[in-house]
mmCIF file of C-alpha atoms in Angstrom:
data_model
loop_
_atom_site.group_PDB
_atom_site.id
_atom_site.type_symbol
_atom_site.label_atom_id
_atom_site.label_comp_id
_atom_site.label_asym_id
_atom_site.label_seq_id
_atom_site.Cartn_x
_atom_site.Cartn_y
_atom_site.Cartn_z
ATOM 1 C CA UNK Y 1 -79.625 156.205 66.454
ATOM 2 C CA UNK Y 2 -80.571 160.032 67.754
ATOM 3 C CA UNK Y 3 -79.329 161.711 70.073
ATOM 4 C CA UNK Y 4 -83.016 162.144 71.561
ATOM 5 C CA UNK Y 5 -83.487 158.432 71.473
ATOM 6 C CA UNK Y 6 -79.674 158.010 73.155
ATOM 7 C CA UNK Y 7 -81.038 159.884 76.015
ATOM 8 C CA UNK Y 8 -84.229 158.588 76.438
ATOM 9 C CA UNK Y 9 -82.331 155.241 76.869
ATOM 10 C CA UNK Y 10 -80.138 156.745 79.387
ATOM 11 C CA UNK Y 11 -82.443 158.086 81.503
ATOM 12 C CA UNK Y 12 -84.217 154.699 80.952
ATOM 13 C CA UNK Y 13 -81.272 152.611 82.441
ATOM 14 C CA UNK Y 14 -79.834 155.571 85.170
ATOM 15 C CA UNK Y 15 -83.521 155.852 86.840
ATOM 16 C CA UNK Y 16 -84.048 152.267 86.844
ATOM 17 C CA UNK Y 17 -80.387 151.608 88.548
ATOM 18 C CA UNK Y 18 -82.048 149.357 91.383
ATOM 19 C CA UNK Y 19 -82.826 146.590 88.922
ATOM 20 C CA UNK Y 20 -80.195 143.860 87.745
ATOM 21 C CA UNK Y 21 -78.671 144.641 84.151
ATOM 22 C CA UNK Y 22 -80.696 142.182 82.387
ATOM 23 C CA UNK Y 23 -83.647 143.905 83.725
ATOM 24 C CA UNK Y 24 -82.702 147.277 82.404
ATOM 25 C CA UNK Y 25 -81.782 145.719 79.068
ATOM 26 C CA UNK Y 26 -85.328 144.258 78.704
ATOM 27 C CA UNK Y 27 -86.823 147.793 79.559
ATOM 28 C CA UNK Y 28 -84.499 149.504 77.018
ATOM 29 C CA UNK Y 29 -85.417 146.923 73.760
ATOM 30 C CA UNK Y 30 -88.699 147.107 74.999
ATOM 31 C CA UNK Y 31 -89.217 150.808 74.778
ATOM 32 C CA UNK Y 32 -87.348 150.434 71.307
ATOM 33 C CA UNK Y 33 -90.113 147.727 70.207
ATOM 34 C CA UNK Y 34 -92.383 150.121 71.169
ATOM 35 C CA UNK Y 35 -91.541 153.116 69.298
ATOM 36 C CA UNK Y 36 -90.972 151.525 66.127
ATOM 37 C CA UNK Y 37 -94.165 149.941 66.154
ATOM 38 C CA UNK Y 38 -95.549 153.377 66.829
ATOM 39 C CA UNK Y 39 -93.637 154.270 63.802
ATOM 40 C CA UNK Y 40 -91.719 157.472 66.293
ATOM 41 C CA UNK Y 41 -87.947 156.540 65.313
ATOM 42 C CA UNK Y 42 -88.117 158.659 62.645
ATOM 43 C CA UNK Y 43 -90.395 161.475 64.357
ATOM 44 C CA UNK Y 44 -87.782 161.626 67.244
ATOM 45 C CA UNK Y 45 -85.307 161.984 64.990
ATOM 46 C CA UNK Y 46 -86.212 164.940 62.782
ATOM 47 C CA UNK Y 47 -87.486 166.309 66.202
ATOM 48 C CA UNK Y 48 -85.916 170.006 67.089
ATOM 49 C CA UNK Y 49 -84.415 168.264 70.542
ATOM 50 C CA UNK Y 50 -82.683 166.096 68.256
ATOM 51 C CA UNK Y 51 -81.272 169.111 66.062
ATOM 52 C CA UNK Y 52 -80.033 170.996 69.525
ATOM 53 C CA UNK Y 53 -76.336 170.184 69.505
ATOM 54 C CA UNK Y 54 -74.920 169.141 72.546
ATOM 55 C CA UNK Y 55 -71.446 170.520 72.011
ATOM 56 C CA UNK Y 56 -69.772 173.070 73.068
ATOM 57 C CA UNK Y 57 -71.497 175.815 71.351
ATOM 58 C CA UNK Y 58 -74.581 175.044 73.198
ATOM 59 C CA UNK Y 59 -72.840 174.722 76.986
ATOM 60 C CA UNK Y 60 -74.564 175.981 79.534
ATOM 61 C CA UNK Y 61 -72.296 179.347 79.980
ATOM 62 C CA UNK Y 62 -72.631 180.378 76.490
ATOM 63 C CA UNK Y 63 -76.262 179.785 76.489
ATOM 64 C CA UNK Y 64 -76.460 181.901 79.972
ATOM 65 C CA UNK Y 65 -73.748 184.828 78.323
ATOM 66 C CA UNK Y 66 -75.669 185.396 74.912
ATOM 67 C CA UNK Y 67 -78.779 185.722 77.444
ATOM 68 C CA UNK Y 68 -77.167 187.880 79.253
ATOM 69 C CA UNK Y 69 -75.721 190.466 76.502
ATOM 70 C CA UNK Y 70 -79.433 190.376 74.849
ATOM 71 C CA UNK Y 71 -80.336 191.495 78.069
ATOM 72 C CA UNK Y 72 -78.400 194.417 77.666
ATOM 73 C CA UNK Y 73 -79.220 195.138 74.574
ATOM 74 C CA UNK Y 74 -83.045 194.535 75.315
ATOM 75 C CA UNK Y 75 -82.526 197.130 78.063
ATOM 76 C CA UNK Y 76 -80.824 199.774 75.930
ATOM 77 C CA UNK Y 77 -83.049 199.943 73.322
ATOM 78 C CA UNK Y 78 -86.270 199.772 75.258
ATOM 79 C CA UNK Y 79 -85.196 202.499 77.523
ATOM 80 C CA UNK Y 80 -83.591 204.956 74.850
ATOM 81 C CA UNK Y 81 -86.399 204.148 72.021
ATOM 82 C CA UNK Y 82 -88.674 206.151 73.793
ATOM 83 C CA UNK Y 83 -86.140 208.610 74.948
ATOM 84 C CA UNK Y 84 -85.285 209.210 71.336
ATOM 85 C CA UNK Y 85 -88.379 209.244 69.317
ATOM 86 C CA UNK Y 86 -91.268 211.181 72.294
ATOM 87 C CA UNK Y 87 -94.076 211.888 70.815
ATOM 88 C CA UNK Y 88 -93.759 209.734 67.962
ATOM 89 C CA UNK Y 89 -95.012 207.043 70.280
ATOM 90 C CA UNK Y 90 -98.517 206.900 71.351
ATOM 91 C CA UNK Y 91 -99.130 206.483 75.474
ATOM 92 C CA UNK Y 92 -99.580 203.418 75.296
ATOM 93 C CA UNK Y 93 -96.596 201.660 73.343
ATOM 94 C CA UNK Y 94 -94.357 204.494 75.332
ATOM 95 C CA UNK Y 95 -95.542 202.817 78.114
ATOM 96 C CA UNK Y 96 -95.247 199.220 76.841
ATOM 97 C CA UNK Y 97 -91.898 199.522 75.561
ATOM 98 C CA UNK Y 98 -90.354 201.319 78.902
ATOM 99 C CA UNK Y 99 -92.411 198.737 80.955
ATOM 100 C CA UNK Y 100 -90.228 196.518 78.733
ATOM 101 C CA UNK Y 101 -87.134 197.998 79.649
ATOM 102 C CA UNK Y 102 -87.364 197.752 83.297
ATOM 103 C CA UNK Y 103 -88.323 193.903 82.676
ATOM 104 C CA UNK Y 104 -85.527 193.304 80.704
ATOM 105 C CA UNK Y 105 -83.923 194.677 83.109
ATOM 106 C CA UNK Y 106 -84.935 192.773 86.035
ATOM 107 C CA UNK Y 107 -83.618 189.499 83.618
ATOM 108 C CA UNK Y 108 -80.396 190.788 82.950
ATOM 109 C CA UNK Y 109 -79.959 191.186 87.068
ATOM 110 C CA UNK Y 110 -81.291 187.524 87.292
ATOM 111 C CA UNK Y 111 -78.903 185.804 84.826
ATOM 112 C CA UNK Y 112 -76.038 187.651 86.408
ATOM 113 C CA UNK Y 113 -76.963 186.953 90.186
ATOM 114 C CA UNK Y 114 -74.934 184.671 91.867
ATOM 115 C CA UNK Y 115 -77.747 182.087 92.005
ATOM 116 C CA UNK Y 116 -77.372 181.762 88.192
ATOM 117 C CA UNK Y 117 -74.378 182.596 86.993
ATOM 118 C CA UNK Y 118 -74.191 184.443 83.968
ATOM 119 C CA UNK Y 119 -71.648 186.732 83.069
ATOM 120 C CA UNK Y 120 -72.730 188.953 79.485
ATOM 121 C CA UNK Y 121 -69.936 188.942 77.139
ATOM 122 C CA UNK Y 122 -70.071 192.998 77.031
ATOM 123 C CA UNK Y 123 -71.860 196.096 78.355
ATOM 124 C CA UNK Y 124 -71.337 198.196 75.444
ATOM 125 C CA UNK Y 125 -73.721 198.137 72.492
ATOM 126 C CA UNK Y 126 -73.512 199.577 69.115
ATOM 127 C CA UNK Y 127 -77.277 200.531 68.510
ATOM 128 C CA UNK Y 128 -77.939 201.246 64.686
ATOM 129 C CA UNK Y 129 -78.918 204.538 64.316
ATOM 130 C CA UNK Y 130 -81.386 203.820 62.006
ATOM 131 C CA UNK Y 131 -83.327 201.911 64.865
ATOM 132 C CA UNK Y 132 -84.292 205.251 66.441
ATOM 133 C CA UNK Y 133 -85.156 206.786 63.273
ATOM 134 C CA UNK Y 134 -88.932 206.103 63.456
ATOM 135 C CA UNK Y 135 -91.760 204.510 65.304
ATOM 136 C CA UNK Y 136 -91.957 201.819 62.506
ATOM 137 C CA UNK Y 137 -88.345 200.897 62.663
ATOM 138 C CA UNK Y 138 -87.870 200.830 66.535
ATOM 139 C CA UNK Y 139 -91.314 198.461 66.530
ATOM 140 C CA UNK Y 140 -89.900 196.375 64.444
ATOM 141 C CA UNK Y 141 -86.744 195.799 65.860
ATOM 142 C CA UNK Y 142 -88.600 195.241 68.713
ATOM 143 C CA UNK Y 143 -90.194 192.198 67.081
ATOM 144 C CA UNK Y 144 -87.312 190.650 65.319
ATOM 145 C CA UNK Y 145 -85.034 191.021 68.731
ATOM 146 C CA UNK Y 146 -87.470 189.427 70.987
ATOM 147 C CA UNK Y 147 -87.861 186.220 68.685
ATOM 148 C CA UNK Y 148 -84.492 185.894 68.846
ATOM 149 C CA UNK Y 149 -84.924 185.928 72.383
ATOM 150 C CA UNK Y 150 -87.596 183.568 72.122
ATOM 151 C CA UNK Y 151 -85.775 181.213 70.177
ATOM 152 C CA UNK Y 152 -82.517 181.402 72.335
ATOM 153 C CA UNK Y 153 -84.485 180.638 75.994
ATOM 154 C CA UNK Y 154 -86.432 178.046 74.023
ATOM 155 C CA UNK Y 155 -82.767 176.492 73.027
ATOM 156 C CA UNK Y 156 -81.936 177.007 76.902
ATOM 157 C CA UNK Y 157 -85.439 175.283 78.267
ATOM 158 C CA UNK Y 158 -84.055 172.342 76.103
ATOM 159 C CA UNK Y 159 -80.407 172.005 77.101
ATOM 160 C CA UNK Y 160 -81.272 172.919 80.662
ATOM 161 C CA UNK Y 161 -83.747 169.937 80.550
ATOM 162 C CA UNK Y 162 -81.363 167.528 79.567
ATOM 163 C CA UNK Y 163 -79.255 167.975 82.340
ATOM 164 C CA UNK Y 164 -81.411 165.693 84.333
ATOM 165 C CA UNK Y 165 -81.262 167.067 87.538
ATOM 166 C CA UNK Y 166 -82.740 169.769 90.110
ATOM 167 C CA UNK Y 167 -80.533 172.557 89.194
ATOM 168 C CA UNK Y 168 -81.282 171.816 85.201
ATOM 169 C CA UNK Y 169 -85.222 171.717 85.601
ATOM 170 C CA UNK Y 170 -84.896 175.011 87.861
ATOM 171 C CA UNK Y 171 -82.806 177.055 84.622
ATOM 172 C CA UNK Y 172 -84.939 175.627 82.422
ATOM 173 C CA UNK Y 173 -87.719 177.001 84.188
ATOM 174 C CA UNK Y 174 -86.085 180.518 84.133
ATOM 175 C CA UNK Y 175 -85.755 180.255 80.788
ATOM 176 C CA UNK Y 176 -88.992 179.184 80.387
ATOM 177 C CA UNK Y 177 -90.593 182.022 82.124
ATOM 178 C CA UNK Y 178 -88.372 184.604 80.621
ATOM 179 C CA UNK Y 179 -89.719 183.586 77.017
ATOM 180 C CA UNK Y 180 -92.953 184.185 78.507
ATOM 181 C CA UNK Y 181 -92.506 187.627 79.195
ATOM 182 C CA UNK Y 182 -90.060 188.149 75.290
ATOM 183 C CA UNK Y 183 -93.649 186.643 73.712
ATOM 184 C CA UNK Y 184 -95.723 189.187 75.461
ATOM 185 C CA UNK Y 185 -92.946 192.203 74.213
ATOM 186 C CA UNK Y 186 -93.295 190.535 70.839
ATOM 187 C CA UNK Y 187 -97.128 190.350 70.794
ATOM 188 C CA UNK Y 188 -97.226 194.506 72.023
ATOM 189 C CA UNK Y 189 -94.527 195.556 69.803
ATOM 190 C CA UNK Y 190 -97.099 194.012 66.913
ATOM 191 C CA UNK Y 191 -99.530 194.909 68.054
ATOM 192 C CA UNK Y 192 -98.535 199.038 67.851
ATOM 193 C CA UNK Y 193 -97.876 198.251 64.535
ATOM 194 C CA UNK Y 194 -101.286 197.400 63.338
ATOM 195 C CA UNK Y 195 -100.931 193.388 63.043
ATOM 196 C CA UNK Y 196 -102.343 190.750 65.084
ATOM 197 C CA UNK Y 197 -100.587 190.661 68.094
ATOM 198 C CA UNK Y 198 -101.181 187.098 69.510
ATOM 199 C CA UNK Y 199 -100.863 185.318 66.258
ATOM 200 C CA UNK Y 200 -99.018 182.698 67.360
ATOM 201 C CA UNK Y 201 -100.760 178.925 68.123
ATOM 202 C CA UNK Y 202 -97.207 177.981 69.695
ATOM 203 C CA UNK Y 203 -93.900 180.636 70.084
ATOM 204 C CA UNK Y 204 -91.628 180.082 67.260
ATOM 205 C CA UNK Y 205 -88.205 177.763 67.604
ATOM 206 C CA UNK Y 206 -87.337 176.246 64.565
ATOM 207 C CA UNK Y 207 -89.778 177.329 61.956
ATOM 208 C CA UNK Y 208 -89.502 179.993 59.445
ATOM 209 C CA UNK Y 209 -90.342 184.032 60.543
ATOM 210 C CA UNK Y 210 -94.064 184.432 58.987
ATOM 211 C CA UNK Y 211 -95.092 187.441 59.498
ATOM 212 C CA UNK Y 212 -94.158 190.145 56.427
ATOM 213 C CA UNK Y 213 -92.531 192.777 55.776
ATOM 214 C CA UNK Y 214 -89.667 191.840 58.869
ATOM 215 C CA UNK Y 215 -85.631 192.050 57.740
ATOM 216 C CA UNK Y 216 -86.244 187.976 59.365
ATOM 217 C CA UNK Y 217 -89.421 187.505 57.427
ATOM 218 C CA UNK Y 218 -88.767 183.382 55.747
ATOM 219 C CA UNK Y 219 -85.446 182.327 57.883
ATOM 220 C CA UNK Y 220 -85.798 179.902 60.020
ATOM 221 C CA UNK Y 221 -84.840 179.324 63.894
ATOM 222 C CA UNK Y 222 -81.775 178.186 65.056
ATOM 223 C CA UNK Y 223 -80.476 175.596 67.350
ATOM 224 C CA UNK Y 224 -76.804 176.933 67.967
ATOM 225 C CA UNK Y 225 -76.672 179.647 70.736
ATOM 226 C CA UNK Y 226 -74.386 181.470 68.807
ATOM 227 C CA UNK Y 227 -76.557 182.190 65.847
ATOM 228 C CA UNK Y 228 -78.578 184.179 68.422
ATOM 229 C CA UNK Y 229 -75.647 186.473 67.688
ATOM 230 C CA UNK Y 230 -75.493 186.388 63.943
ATOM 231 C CA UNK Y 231 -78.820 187.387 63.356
ATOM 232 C CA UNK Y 232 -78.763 190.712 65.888
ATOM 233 C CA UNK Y 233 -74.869 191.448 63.997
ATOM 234 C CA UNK Y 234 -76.673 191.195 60.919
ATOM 235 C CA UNK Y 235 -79.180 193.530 61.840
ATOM 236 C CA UNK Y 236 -76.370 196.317 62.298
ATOM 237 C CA UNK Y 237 -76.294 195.654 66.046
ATOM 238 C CA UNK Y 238 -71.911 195.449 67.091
ATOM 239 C CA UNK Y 239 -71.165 194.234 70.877
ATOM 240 C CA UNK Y 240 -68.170 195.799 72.226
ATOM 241 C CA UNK Y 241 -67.614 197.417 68.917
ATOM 242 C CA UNK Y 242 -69.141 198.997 66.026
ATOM 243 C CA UNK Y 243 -71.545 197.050 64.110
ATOM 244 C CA UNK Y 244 -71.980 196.938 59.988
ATOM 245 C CA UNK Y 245 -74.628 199.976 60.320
ATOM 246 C CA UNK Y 246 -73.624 203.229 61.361
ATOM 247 C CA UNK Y 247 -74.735 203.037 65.021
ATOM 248 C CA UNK Y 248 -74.072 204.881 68.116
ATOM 249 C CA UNK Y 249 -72.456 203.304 71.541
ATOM 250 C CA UNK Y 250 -74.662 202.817 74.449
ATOM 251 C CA UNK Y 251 -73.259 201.518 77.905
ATOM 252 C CA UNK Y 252 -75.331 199.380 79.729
ATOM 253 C CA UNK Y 253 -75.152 200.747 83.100
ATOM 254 C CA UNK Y 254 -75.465 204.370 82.156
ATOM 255 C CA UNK Y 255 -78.704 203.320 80.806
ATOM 256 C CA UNK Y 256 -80.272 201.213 83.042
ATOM 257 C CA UNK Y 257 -79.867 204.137 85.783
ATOM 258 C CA UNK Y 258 -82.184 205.610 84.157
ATOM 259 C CA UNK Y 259 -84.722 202.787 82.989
ATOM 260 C CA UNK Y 260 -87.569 204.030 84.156
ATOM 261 C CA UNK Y 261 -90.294 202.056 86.774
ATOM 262 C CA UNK Y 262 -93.994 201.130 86.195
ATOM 263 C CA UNK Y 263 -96.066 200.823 89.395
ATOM 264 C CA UNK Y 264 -97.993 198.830 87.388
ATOM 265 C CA UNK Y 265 -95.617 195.720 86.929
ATOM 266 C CA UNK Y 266 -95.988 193.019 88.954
ATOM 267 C CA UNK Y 267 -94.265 189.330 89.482
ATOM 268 C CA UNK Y 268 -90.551 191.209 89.799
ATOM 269 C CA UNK Y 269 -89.106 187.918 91.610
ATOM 270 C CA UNK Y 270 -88.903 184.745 90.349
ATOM 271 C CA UNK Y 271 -89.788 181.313 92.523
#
């Protein structure tokens, strides 16, 4: 049996606690009747819920500490692309990108309140040179650093869920609208490269990177928080120390003192 359909039965029996055992029993082999003869035992299993791991790896903190450090990274790079490369960026994806930066930002300072929790794992970032090298390159960082953010709050959203109660619903809702805002990043950062922007039916967990020409382009999601961080290592990126590209250090609040402010961003609190 999955661990999706272990949970469904769990919730089953825990919100239906008033009636006698029997009585929970019956509800429990009849929601079982019911999804095999729907033929979904094998859909729930294969599901990507089912393929989220519930150990360790995937705890709450770490989940909330890899956000955390992308957050700084997110904020580095956004503020300093534009720093570095001037002119080479048209008005309006300067503007994007540092509109960007003061959003990513603002999540960093969320996931860190004391309402949330989060602690990052380091403030220092090893940027890969090469990253501020050209439009092109910083663009498409851009894109393959904000799926990974995608994916990752999409992993949260689900182990947030399962938590079952008012605090877990309320994180996963965070997380939830914090993808929002990596998709739109995503979408602009494509966008200034000439591609469809919103070409996306759904935002991307598990399923392989389609679009071209991306160092990601054919690997699949992930549902281990920590392979949020293999994929940005393996794009050169080092945290707390140098990376496998030659890169220069960035600290996080030297930075973000000097992130700079759009009037025109709005929604800077969350419910």
């Amino acid at each position: 049996m999955s661990d999706s359909t272990n949970h469904l039965y769990d919730e089953i029996d825990r919100q239906n606690q008033h009636l006698p055992a029997s009585s929970r029993r019956g509800l429990i082999k009849g929601t079982a009747a019911s999804l095999a003869g729907m033929g979904l035992f094998g859909l729930m299993s294969a599901s990507a819920e089912a393929k989220v791991s519930t150990n360790d790896a995937n705890k709450a903190e770490n989940i909330l500490a890899v956000a955390a450090t992308a957050e700084v990274l997110a904020t580095i790079v956004n503020t300093v692309g534009p720093e570095k490369l001037g002119s080479q960026l048209d008005a309006v994806t300067r503007r994007n990108v540092q509109a960007a930066a003061q959003q990513e930002k603002n999540h960093y300072e969320l996931l860190t309140s004391k309402a949330v929790g989060g602690k990052e794992v380091t403030k220092t970032i090893y940027v890969p040179d090469e990253v501020f090298a050209s439009k092109e390159n910083l663009l498409k960082t851009l894109v393959v650093g904000d799926q990974v953010f995608i994916n990752a709050y999409l992993l949260g959203v689900t182990v947030f869920a399962r938590q079952g109660t008012l605090s877990g619903s309320k994180f996963a809702r965070y997380a939830a609208e914090i993808m929002a805002t990596e998709a739109v990043h995503r979408a602009v950062a494509l966008q200034s490269l000439g591609e469809l922007g919103n070409d996306r039916v759904y935002a991307k967990f598990a399923q392989r990177e389609e679009v071209a020409g991306l160092p990601t382009t054919g690997a699949p999601g992930f549902y281990d928080i920590m392979d949020a961080v293999t994929v940005l290592e393996s794009a050169g990126f080092g945290f707390g120390k140098p990376g496998s590209k030659p890169g220069t250090a960035y600290n996080y609040d030297e930075v973000a003192a000097r992130t700079p402010v759009d009037p025109g961003v709005n929604t800077i609190s969350i419910s």
